[in-house]
C-alpha positions as semicolon CSV with decimal commas, in nm:
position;residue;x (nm);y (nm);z (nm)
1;X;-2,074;2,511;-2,786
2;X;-1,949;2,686;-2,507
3;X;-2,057;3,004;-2,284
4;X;-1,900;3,198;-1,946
5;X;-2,054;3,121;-1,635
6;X;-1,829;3,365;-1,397
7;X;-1,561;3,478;-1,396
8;X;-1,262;3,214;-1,528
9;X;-1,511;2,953;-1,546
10;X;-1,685;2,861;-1,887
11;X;-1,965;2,536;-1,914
12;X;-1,948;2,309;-2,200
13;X;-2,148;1,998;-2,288
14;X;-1,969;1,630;-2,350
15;X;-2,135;1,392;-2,453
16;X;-2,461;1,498;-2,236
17;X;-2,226;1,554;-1,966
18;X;-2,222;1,905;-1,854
19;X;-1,846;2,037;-1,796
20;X;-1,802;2,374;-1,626
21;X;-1,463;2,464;-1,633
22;X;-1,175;2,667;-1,560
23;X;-1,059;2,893;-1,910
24;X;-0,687;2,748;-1,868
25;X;-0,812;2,395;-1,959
26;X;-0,959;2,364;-2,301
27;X;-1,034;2,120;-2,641
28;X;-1,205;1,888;-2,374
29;X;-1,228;1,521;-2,550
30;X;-1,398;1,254;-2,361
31;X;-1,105;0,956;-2,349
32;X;-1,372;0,757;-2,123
33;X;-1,630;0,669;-1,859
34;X;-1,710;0,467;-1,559
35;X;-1,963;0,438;-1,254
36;X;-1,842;0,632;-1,077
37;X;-1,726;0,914;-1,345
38;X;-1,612;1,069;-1,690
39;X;-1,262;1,107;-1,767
40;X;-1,144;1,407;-2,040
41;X;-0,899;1,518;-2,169
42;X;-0,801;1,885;-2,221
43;X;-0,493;2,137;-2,296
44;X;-0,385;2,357;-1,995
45;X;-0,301;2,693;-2,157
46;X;-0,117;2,798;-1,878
47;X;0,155;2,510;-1,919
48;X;0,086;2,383;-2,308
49;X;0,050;2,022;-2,136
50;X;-0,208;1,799;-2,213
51;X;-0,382;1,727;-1,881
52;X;-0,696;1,425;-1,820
53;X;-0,952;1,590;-1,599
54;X;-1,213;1,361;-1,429
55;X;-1,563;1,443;-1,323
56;X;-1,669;1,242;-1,027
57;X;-2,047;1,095;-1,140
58;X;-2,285;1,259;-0,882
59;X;-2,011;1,283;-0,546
60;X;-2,280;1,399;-0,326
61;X;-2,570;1,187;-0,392
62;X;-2,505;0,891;-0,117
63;X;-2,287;0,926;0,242
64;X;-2,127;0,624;0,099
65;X;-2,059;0,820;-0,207
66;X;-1,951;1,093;-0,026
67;X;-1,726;0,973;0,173
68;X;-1,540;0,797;-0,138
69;X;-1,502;1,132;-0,275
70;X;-1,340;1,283;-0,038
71;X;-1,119;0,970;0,014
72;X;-0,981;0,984;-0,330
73;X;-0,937;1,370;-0,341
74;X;-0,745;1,312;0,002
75;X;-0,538;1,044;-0,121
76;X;-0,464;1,236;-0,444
77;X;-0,366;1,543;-0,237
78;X;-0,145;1,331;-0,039
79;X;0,075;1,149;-0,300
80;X;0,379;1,322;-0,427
81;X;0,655;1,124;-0,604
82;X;0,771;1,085;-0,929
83;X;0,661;0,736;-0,972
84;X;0,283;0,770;-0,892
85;X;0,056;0,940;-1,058
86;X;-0,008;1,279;-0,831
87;X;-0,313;1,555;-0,842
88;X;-0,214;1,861;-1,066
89;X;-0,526;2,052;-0,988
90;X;-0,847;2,004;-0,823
91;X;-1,172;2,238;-0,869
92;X;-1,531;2,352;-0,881
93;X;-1,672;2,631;-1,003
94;X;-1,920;2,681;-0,734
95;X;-1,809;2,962;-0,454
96;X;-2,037;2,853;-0,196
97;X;-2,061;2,541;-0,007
98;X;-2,454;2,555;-0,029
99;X;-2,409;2,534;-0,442
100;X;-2,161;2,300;-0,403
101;X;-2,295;1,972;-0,600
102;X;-1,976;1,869;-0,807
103;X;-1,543;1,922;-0,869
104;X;-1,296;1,772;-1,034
105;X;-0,942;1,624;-1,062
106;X;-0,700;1,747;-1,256
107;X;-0,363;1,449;-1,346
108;X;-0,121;1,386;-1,659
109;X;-0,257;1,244;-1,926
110;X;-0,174;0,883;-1,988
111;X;0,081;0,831;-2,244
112;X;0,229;0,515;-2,342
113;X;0,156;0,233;-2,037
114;X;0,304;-0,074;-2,028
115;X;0,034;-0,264;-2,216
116;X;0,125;-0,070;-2,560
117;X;0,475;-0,104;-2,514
118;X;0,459;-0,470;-2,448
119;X;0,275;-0,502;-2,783
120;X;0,483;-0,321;-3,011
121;X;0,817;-0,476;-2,871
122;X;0,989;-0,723;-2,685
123;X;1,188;-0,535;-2,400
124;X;1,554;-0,652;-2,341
125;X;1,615;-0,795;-2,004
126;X;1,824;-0,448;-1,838
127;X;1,495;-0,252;-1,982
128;X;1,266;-0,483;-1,795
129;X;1,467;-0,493;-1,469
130;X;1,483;-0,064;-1,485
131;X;1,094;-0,094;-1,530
132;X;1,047;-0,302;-1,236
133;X;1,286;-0,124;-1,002
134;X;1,054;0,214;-1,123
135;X;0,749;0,031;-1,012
136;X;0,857;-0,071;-0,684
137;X;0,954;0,240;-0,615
138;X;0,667;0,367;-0,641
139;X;0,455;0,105;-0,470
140;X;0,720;0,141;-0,177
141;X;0,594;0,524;-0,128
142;X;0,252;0,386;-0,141
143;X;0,310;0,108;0,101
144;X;0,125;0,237;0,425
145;X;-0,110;0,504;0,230
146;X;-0,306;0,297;-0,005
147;X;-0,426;-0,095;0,009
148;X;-0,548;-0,151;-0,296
149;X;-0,472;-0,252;-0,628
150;X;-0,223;-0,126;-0,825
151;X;-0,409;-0,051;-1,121
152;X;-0,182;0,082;-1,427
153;X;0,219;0,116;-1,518
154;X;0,237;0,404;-1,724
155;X;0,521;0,545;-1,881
156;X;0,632;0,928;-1,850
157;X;0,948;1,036;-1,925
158;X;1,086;0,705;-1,979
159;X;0,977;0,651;-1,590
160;X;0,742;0,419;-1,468
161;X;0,449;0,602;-1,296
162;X;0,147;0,413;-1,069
163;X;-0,195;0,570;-1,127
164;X;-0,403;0,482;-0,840
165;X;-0,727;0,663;-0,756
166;X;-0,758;0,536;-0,440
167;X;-1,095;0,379;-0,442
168;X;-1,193;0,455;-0,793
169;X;-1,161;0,102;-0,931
170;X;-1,299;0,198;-1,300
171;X;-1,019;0,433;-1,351
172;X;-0,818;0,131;-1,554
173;X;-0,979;0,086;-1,869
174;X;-1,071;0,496;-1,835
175;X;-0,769;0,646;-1,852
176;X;-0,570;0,403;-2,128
177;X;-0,720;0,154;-2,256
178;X;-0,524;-0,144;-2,081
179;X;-0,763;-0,312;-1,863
180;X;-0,630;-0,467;-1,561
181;X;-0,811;-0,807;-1,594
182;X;-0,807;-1,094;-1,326
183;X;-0,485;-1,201;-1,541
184;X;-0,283;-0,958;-1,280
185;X;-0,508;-0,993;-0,965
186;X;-0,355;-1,156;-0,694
187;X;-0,481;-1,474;-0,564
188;X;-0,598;-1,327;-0,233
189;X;-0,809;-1,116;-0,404
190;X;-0,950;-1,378;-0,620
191;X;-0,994;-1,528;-0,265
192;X;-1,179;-1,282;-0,130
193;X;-0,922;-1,280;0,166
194;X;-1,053;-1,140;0,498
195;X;-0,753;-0,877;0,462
196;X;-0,518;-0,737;0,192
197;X;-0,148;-0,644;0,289
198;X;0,071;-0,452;0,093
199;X;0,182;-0,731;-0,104
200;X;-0,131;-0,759;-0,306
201;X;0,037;-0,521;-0,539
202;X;0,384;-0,697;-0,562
203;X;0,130;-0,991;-0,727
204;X;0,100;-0,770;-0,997
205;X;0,421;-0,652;-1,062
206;X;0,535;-1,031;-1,072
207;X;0,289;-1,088;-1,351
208;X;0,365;-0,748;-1,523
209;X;0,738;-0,872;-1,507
210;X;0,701;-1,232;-1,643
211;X;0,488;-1,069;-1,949
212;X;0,748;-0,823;-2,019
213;X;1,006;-1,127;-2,039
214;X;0,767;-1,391;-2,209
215;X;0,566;-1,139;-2,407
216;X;0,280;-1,264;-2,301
217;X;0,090;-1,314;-1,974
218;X;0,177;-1,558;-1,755
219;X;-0,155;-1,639;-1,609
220;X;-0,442;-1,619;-1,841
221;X;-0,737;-1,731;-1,680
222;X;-1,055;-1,748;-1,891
223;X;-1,244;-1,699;-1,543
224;X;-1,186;-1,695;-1,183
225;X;-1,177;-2,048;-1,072
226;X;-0,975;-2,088;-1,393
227;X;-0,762;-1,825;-1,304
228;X;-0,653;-2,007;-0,998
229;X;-0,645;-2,304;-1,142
230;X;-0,352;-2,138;-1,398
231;X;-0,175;-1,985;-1,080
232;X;-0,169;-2,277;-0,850
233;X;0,035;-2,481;-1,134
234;X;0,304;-2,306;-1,124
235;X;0,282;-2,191;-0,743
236;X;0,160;-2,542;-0,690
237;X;-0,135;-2,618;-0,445
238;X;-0,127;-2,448;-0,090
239;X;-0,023;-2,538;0,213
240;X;-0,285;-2,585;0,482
241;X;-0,199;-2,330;0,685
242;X;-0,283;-2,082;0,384
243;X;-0,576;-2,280;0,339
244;X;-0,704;-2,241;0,699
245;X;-0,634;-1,837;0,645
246;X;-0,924;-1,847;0,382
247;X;-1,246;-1,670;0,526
248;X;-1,481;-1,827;0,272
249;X;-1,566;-2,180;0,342
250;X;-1,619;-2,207;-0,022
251;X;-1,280;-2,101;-0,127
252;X;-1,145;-2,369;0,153
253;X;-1,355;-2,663;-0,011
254;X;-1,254;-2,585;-0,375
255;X;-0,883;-2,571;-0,308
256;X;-0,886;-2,899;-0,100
257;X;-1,082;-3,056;-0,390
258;X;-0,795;-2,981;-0,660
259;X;-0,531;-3,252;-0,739
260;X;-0,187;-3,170;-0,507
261;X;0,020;-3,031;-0,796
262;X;0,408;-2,952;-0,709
263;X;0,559;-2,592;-0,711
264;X;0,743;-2,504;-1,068
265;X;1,093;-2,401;-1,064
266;X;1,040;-2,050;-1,262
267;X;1,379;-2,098;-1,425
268;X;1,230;-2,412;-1,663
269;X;0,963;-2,073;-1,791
270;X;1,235;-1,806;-1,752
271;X;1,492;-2,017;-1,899
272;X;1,637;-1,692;-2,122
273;X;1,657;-1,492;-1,816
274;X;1,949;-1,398;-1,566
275;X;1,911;-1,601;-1,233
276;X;1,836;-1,317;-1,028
277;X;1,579;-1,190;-1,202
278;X;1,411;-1,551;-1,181
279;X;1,499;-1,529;-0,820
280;X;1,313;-1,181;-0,786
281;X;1,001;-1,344;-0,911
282;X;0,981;-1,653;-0,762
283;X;0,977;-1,398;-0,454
284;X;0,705;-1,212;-0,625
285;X;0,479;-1,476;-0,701
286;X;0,446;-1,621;-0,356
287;X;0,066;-1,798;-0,319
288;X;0,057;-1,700;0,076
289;X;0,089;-1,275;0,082
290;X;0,256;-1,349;0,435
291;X;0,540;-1,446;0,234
292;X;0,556;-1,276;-0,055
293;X;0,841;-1,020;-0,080
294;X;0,756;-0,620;0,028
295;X;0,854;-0,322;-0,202
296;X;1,118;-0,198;0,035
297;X;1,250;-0,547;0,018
298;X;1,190;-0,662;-0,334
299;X;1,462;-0,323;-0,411
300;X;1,746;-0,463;-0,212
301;X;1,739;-0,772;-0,381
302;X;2,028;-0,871;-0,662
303;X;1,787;-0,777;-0,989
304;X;1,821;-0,358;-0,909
305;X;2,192;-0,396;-0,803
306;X;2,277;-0,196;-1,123
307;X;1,985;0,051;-1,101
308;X;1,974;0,096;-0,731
309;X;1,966;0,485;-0,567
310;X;1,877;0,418;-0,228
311;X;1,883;0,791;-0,138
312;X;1,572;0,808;-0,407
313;X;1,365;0,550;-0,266
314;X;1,192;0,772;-0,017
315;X;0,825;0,634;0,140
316;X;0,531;0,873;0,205
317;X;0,482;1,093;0,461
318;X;0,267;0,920;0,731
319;X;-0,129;0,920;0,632
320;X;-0,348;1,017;0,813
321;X;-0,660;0,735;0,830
322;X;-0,829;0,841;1,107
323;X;-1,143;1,007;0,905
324;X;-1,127;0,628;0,700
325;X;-1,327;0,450;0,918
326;X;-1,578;0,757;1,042
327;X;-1,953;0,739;0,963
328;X;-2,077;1,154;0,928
329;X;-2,367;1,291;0,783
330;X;-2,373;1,368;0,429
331;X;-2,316;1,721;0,453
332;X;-2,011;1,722;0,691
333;X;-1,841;1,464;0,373
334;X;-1,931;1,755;0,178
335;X;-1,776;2,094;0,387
336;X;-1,471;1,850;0,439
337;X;-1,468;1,782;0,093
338;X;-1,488;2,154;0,015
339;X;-1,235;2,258;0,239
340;X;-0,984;1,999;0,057
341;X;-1,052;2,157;-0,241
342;X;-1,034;2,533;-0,127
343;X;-0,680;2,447;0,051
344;X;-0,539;2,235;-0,261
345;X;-0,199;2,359;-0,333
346;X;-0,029;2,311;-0,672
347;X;0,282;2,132;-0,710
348;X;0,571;2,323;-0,750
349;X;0,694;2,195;-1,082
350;X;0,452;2,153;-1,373
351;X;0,527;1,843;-1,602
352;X;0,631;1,871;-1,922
353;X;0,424;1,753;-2,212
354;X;0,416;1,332;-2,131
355;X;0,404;1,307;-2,515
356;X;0,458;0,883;-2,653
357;X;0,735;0,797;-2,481
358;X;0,984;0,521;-2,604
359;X;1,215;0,374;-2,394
């Protein structure tokens, strides 16, 4: 059941959620839900593309919340590339800034990510290696915008694309299915380190590519002091200079109590695969993320000889972080918020349908 509010804007109720919408976007199905928002999806009529629209769960009701809302939208504005997820359309059917209470973003819908494909096949060595060099890619034109997780590998197009909502951390099991579970976090985050670098995301795509060549994942932790407990025998136990890095005493004391286990050479795992791609990881998965490899680095090394376009491997346009670490009222989130919204401008070239994709 579904009625006009004004014009180009109809309201619809999912689930007990109420949806007001624009008329281009329509057969709204609710493909999940989080804390901090519903996720549907929906058929643009003015492209024929299914699109997944997300409703931000009350923006306006905290400053904290606030200010995470317009964070996203900003970062979501601010990506453009072809290997991260970008911001099709954002909106709100209120006119006035006094009305204003909610809005929503408008992104492809998810496809086929990496977690479906893994379990329906095992990928060939040069399909794995492609895959990888897609995903650092795009985590090299994220490198300076976002630090955070990189939270799903999906598929478009037979092109790896990162979704990342910025701060919206329930957007992995939302939008596909594929939860990103400690198996993937990187240890520094299991660490609670005082500070994440970009590397925190080249963790991940270590993990991602060991499970693509095992077919299965590499470190399966059944908890978190398991899950480092899984990690450190193959990485072996740390240094203690990494150790004195640690901000929790806690974290210090447990990982001087473990027995001193020796590094594993990741060729006795990866015994099927080419020596470079071994040599790729064992760069990857690097304990200490002062050593671990970068994007921009990770791309110039042997692995992505055959795949490289260095011409195509741009990095984002500088972001701008100075509102990041503001404190403003409520309200001023809200008219900054608004504005973002009002001055949103399409991108130039609408995707095609992202139907399953097989590689």
């Amino acid at each position: 059941m579904s009625f006009r509010i004004r014009a180009g804007f109809y309201r619809q109720e999912v689930n007990k959620t109420v949806w007001d919408v624009p008329e281009r976007y329509r057969d709204l199905l609710q493909v999940g839900t989080g804390a901090y928002g519903t996720v549907c999806s929906a058929i643009d009529r003015k492209t024929g593309v299914r699109v997944a629209i997300k409703k931000l769960h009350r923006p306006f009701q905290s400053r904290l919340f606030a200010k995470r809302a317009y964070r996203e939208l900003r970062l979501l504005k601010h990506m453009k590339h072809e290997n991260v997820i970008g911001l099709l359309d954002v909106f709100t059917s209120e006119i006035s800034l006094d009305r204003f209470q909610d809005f929503y973003l408008v992104m492809p819908f998810m496809g086929t990510d990496l977690g479906k494909l893994m379990k329906m096949e095992r990928l060939s060595e040069d399909r794995v290696q492609f895959l990888v060099y897609q995903m650092l890619r795009g985590l090299k034109v994220k490198s300076g915008v976002v630090y955070r997780y990189v939270l799903i590998l999906r598929l478009v197009l037979c092109c790896v694309q990162i979704l990342d909502f910025g701060l919206a951390r329930q957007a992995d099991s939302e939008m596909t299915g594929y939860v990103v579970t400690r198996w993937y976090r990187a240890p520094e985050v299991i660490l609670n380190w005082m500070r994440y670098s970009q590397t925190v995301d080249i963790w991940s795509v270590g993990c991602i590519t060991a499970e693509m060549l095992l077919g299965r994942p590499l470190f399966k932790g059944n908890d978190h002091l398991d899950q480092l407990r899984e990690i450190m025998k193959i990485t072996g136990t740390p240094a203690p200079d990494f150790i004195m890095k640690l901000q929790s005493q806690d974290a210090k004391n447990y990982i001087r109590s473990l027995p001193k286990v020796p590094k594993k050479d990741l060729h006795t795992i990866f015994f099927k695969a080419s020596s470079d791609v071994v040599s790729a990881m064992e760069r990857m998965l690097v304990l200490d993320p002062d050593g671990r490899v970068s994007a921009a680095e990770a791309l110039e090394l042997p692995m992505f000889s055959d795949f490289r376009e260095p011409e195509e491997e741009t990095e984002a346009l500088p972001y701008d972080h100075s509102m990041d670490n503001t404190d403003l009222p409520l309200e001023q989130w809200k008219r900054h918020t608004f504005t973002e919204i009002l001055s949103f401008q399409p991108p130039l070239t609408e995707l095609r349908d992202s139907k399953e994709t097989s590689l």
